[in-house]
Coordinates of C-alpha atoms in Angstrom, one line a residue:
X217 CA 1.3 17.3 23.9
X218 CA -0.5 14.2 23.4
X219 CA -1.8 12.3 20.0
X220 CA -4.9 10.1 20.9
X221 CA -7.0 8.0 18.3
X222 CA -10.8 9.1 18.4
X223 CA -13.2 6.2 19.3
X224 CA -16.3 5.2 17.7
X225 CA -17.9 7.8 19.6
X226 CA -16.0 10.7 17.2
X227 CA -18.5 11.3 14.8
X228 CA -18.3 13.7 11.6
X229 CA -22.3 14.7 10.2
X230 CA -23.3 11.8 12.6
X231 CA -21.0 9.0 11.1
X232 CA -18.4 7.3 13.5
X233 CA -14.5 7.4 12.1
X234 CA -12.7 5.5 15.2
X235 CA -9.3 5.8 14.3
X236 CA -9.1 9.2 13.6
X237 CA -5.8 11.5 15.0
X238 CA -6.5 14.0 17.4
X239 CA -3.5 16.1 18.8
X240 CA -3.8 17.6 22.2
X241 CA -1.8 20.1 24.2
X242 CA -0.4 18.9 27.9
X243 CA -3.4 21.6 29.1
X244 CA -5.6 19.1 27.0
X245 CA -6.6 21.3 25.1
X246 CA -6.8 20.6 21.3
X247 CA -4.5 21.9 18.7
X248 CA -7.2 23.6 17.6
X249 CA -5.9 24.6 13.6
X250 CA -4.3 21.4 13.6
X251 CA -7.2 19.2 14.0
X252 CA -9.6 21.7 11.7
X253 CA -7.2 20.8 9.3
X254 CA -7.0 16.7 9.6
X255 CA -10.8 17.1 9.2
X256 CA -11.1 18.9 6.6
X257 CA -8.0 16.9 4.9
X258 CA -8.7 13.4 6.0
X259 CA -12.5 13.4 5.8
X260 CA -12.8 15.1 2.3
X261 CA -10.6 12.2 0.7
X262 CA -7.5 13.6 0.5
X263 CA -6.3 9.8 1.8
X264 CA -8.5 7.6 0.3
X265 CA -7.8 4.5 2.6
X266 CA -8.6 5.6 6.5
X267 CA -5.6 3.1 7.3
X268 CA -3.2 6.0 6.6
X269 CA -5.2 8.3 8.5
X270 CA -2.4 8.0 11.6
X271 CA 0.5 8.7 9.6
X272 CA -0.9 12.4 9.2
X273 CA -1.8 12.6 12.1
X274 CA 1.8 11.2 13.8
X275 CA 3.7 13.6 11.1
X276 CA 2.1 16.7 12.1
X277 CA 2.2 15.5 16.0
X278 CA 6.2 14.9 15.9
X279 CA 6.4 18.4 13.9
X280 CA 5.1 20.5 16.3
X281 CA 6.5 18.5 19.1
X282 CA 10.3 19.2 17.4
X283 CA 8.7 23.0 17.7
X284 CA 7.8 22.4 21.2
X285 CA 11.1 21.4 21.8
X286 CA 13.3 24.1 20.3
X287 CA 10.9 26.5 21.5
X288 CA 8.6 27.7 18.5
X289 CA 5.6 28.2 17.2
X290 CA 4.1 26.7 14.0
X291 CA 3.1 30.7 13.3
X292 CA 6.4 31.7 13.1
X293 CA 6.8 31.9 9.5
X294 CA 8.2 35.5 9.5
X295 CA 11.9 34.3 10.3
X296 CA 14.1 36.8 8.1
X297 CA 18.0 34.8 7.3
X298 CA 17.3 32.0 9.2
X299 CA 16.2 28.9 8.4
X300 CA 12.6 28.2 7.5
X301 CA 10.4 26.1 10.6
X302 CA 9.7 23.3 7.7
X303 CA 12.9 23.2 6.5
X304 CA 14.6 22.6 9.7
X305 CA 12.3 20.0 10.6
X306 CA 13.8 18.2 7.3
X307 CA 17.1 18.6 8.6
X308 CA 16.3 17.8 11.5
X309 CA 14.4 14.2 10.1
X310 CA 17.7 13.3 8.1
X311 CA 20.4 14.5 10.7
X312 CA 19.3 13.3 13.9
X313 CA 16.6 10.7 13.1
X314 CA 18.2 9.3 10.0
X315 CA 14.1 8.5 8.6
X316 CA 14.1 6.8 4.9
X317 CA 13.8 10.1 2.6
X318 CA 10.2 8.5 1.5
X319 CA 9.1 8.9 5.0
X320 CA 10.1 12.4 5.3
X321 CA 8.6 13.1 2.2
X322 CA 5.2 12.1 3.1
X323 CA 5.6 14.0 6.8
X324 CA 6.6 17.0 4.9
X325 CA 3.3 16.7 2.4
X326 CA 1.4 16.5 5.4
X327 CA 2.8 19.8 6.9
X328 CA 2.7 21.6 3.9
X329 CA -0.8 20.7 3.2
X330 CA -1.3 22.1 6.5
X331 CA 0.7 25.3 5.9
X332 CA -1.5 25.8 2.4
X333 CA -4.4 25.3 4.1
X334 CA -3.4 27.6 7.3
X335 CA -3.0 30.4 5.0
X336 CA -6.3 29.9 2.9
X337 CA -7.9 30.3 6.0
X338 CA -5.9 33.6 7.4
X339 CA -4.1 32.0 10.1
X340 CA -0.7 33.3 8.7
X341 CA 0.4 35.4 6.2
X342 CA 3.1 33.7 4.4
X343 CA 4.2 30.0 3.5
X344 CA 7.2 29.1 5.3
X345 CA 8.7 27.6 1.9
X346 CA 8.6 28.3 -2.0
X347 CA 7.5 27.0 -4.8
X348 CA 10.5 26.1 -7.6
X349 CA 10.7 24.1 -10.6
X350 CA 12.9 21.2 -11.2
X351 CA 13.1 19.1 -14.2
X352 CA 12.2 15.3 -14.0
X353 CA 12.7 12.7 -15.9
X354 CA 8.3 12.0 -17.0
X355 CA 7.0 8.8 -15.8
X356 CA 3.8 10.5 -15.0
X357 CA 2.1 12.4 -12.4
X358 CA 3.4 12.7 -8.8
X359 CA 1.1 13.6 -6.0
X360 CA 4.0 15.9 -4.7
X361 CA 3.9 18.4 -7.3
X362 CA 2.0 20.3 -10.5
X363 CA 3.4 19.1 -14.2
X364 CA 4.4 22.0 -15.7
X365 CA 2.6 22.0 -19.5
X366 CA 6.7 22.5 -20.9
X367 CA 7.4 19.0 -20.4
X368 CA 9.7 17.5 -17.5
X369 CA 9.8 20.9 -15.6
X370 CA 7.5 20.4 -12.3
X371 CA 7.1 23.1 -9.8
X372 CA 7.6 21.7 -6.3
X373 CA 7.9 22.8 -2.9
X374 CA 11.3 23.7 -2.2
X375 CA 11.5 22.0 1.1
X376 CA 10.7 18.7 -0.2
X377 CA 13.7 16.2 -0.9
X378 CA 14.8 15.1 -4.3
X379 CA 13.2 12.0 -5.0
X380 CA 15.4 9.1 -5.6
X381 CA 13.2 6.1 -7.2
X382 CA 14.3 2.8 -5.9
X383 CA 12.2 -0.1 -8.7
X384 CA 10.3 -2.5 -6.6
X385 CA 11.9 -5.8 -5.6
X386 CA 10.7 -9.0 -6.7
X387 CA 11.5 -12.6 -6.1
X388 CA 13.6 -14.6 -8.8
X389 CA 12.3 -18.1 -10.4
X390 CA 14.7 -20.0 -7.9
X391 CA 13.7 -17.7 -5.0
X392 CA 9.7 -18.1 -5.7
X393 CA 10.3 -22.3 -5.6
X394 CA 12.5 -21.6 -2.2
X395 CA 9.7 -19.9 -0.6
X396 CA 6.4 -22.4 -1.8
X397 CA 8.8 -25.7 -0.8
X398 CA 9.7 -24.1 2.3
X399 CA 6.3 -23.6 3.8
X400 CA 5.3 -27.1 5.0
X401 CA 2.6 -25.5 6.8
X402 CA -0.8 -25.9 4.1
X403 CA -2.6 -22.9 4.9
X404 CA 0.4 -20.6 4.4
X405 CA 1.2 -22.4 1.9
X406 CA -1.8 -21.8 0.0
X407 CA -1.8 -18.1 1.4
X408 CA 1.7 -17.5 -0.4
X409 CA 0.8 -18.9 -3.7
X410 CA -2.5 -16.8 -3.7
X411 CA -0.2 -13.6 -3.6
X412 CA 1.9 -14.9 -5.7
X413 CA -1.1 -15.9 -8.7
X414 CA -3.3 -13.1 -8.1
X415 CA -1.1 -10.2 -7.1
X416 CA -3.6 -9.2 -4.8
X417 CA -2.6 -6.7 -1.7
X418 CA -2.2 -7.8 1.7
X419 CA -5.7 -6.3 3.2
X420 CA -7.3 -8.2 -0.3
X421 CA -5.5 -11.8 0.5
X422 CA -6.6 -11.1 4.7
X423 CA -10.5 -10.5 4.0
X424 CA -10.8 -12.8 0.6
X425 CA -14.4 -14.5 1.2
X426 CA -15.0 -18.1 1.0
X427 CA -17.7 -17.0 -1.1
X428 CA -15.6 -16.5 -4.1
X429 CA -13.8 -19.6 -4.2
X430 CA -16.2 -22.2 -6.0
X431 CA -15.3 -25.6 -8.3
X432 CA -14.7 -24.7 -11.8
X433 CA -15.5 -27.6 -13.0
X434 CA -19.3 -26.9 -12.5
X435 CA -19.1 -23.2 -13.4
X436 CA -20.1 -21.9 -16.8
X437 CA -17.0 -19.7 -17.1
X438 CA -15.3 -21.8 -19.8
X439 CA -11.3 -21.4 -20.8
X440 CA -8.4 -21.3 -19.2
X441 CA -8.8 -18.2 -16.8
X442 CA -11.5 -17.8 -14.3
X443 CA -12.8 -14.2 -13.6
X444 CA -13.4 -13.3 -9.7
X445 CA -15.2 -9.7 -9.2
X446 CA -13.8 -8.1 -5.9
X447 CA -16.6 -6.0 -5.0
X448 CA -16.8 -4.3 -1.3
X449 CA -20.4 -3.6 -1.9
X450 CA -21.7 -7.2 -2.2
X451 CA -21.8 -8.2 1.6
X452 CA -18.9 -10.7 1.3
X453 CA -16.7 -8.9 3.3
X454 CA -14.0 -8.3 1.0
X455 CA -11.7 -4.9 1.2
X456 CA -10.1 -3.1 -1.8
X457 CA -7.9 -0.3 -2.1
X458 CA -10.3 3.1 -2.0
X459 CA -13.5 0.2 -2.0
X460 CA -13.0 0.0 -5.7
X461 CA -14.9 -3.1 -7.2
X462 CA -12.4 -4.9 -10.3
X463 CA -12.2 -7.8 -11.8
X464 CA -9.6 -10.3 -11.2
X465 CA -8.3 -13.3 -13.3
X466 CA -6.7 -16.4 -12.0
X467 CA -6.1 -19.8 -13.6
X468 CA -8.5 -22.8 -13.9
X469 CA -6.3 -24.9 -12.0
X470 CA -5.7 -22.8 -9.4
X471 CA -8.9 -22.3 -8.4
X472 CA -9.7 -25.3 -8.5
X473 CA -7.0 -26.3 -5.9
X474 CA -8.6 -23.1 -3.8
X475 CA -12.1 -25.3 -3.8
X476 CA -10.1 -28.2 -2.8
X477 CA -8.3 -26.3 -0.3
X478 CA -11.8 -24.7 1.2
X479 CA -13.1 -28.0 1.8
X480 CA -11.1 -30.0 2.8
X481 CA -8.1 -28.5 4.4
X482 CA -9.5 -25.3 5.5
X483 CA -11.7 -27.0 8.1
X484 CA -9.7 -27.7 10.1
X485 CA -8.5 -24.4 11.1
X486 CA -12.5 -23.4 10.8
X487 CA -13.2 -25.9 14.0
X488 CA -11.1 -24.4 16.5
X489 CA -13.9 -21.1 16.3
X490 CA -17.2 -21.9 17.2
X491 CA -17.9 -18.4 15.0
X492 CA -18.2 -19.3 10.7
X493 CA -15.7 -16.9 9.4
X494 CA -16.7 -14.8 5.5
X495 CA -12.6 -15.4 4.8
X496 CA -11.1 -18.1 3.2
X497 CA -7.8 -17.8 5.4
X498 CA -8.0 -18.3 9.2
X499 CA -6.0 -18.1 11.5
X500 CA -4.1 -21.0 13.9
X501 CA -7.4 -20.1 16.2
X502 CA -9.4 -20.5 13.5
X503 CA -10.1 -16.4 12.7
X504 CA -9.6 -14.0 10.5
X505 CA -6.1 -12.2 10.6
X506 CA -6.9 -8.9 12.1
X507 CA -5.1 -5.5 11.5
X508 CA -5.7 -5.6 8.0
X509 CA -3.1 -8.9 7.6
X510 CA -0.6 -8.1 9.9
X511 CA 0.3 -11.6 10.9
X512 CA 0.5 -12.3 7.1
X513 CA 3.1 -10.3 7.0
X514 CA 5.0 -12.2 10.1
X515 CA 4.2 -15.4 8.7
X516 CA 5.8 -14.3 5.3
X517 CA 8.8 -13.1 6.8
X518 CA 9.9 -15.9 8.9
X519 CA 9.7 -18.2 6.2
X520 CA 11.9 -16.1 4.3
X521 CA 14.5 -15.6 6.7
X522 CA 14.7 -19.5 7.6
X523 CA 16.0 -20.0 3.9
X524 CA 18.0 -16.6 3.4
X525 CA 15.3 -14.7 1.0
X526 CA 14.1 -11.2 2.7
X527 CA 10.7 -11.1 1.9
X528 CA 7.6 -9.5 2.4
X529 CA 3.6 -10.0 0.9
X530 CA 3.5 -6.4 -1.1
X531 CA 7.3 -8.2 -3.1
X532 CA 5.0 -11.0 -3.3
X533 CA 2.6 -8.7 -5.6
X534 CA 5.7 -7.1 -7.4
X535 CA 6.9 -10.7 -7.9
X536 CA 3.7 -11.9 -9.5
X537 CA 3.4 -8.3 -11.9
X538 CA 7.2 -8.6 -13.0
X539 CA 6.6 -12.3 -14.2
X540 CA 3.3 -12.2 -15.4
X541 CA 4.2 -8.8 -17.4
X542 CA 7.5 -10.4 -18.9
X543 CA 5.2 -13.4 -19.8
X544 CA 2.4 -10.9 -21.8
X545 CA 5.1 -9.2 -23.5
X546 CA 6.5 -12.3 -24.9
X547 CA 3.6 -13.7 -26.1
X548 CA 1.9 -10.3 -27.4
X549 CA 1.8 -11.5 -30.3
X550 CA -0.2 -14.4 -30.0
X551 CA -2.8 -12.6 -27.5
X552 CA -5.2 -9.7 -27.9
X553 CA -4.8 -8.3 -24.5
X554 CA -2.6 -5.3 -23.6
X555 CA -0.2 -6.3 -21.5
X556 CA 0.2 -2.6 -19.6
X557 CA -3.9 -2.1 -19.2
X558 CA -4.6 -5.9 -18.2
X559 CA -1.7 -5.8 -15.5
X560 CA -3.1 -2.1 -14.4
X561 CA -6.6 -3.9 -14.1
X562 CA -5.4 -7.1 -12.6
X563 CA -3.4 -4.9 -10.0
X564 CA -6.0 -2.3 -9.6
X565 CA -3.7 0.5 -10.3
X566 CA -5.5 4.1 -10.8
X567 CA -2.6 5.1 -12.7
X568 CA -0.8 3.0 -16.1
X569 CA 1.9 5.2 -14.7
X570 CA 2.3 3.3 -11.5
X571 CA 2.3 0.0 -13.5
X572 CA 4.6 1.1 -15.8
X573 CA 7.8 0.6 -13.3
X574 CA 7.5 -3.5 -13.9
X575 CA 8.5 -2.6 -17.7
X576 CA 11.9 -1.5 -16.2
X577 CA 11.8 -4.7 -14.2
X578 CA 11.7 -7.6 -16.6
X579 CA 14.7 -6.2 -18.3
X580 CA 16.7 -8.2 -15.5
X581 CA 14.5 -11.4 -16.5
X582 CA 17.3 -13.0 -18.5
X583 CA 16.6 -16.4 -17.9
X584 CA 13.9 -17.7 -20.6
X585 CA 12.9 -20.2 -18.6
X586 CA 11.6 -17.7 -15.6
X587 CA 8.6 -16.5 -18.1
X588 CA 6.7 -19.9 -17.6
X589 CA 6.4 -18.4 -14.1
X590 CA 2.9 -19.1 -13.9
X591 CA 2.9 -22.6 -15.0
X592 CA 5.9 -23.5 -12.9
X593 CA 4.3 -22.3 -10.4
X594 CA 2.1 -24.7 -10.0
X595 CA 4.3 -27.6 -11.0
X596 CA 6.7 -26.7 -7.9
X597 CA 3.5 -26.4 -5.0
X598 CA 2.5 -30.2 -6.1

């Protein structure tokens, strides 16, 4: 059995999706249900990014290749006393591969979609797992189960783990410092505070256009805060979560240092392409980071581990939402933003639920001092 990633030739109503998972059988033959399925799930939006588009694909590969293996068959749902095909599999993922409970989670979503969908479309007769209900404590709608209208009851899929809620991690005041004044390099330099201003995500801070960054000085946005509209639609290259155009803030200052940056620093790295690059990072070649900011990632982590501090871009967004939260709520008295709803916007969250876990964060911000984050900030990268 074989999982291959389609090409740009694959096309769907005459549209190319390279990238898309294809299992095969060692005849090469297709899985045939399998694949109907990953059409119909993938391509009606069940995954709204097409970057996590192989993970279904490789949890539904490895489940019927741990079939293979012990000799079943993904129909073989009729199984009396013994154990149910999905629920081994779980078993089998904590047991003997010892895989993080999230990541069996989201294989087992996968392979239960498939199941639900198998049996809409009379392939078996039966789901090889129940549903049962199991109270929660509420922090808002999952995308593993159905809220149950009694409050804190949800009915779930039996086979799925309990779900054990770890709160993001986020870099301290004295950490954040460590991190800018250890990157000596400019441009990563400049990268690292841009995640940490802006909160953006790592695909957002890899395909940021030039074309937003311009001198406030000469704008005719006046204040403090400068709005920046990240729109997918408006040819500058720029990629959002789902392609969903907000608005972002970021302070007068700072963006003013970004024009400086653009100018005068940034060409250098712009002269070793003889291509002009939409982005305002490049890389040590002078192009964009590919893979959606992979080598952001890298960079982020080795400057981390040569002062101690395990880091990675996305606690770089959790840093920036714990501080600039505990900041809002301080001074909500004195401002007429919400600080939940302009975080939720800022972040691009689809949820206030999802944006709600910083609240439970800043209750470790002891330190007064941390909640001029943003000011700081700037004080420590000079």
């Amino acid at each position: 059995m074989h999982l291959i990633w389609a090409t740009d030739d694959f096309k769907v109503s005459g549209q190319p999706y390279p990238g898309f998972p294809i299992i095969l059988h060692d005849s090469m033959e297709s899985a045939t249900e399998v694949n109907e399925f990953l059409r119909h799930y993938l391509l009606r939006g069940a995954i709204g990014s097409a970057r996590s588009w192989p993970n279904a694909g490789r949890a539904l590969y490895d489940y019927l290749g741990f079939l293979d293996v012990h000799d079943l068959r993904w129909t073989d749902v009729h199984r009396g006393d013994e154990k149910g095909l999905v629920a081994a599999y779980r078993d089998y993922c904590f047991r003997e591969m010892n895989l993080a409970r999230s990541t069996i989670r989201q294989r087992l979503l996968y392979i239960c979609s498939f199941y639900e969908y198998a049996l809409i479309q009379g392939w078996i007769s039966k789901l090889p797992f129940h549903l049962e209900e199991r109270r929660v404590q509420a922090t808002g709608p999952g995308v593993l189960s159905h809220i149950n209208a009694s409050g804190g009851i949800v009915v779930v899929r039996d086979v799925m783990p309990r779900a054990h809620k770890s709160l993001p991690k986020f870099l301290t005041k004295d950490e954040v410092r460590a991190l800018v004044q250890a990157t000596q390099n400019p441009h990563h330099r400049m990268l690292i505070r841009m995640a940490l201003q802006t909160g953006l995500r790592l695909e957002e801070l890899a395909s940021f256009p030039i074309a937003y960054v311009f001198n406030p000085d000469a704008s005719h946005q006046k204040g403090r805060n400068i709005m920046v509209t990240l729109d997918p639609y408006d040819g500058s290259g720029i990629k959002t979560k789902g392609s969903k155009v907000r608005d972002i803030w970021m302070r007068r200052e700072f963006m003013a240092e970004l024009y400086r940056y653009s100018v005068l620093t940034r060409g250098e790295l712009a002269a070793y392409s003889s291509s002009p690059s939409q982005t305002l990072f490049l890389t040590q070649l002078g192009k964009p980071y590919a893979s959606h900011g992979k080598h952001i990632e890298v960079v982020v982590r080795e400057i981390g581990k040569r002062i101690g501090i395990r880091v990675h871009p996305h606690m770089l967004r959790h840093t920036y939402a714990t501080h600039t939260l505990a900041t809002l709520q301080r001074n909500r008295a004195t401002q007429t933003v919400e600080p939940l709803s302009f975080l939720q916007r800022q972040l691009g969250h689809a949820s206030i639920a999802t944006t709600m876990v910083y609240l439970h964060l800043i209750n470790s911000l002891v330190d007064d001092a941390v909640l001029a984050y943003d000011d700081e900030l700037n004080d420590w990268s000079k």
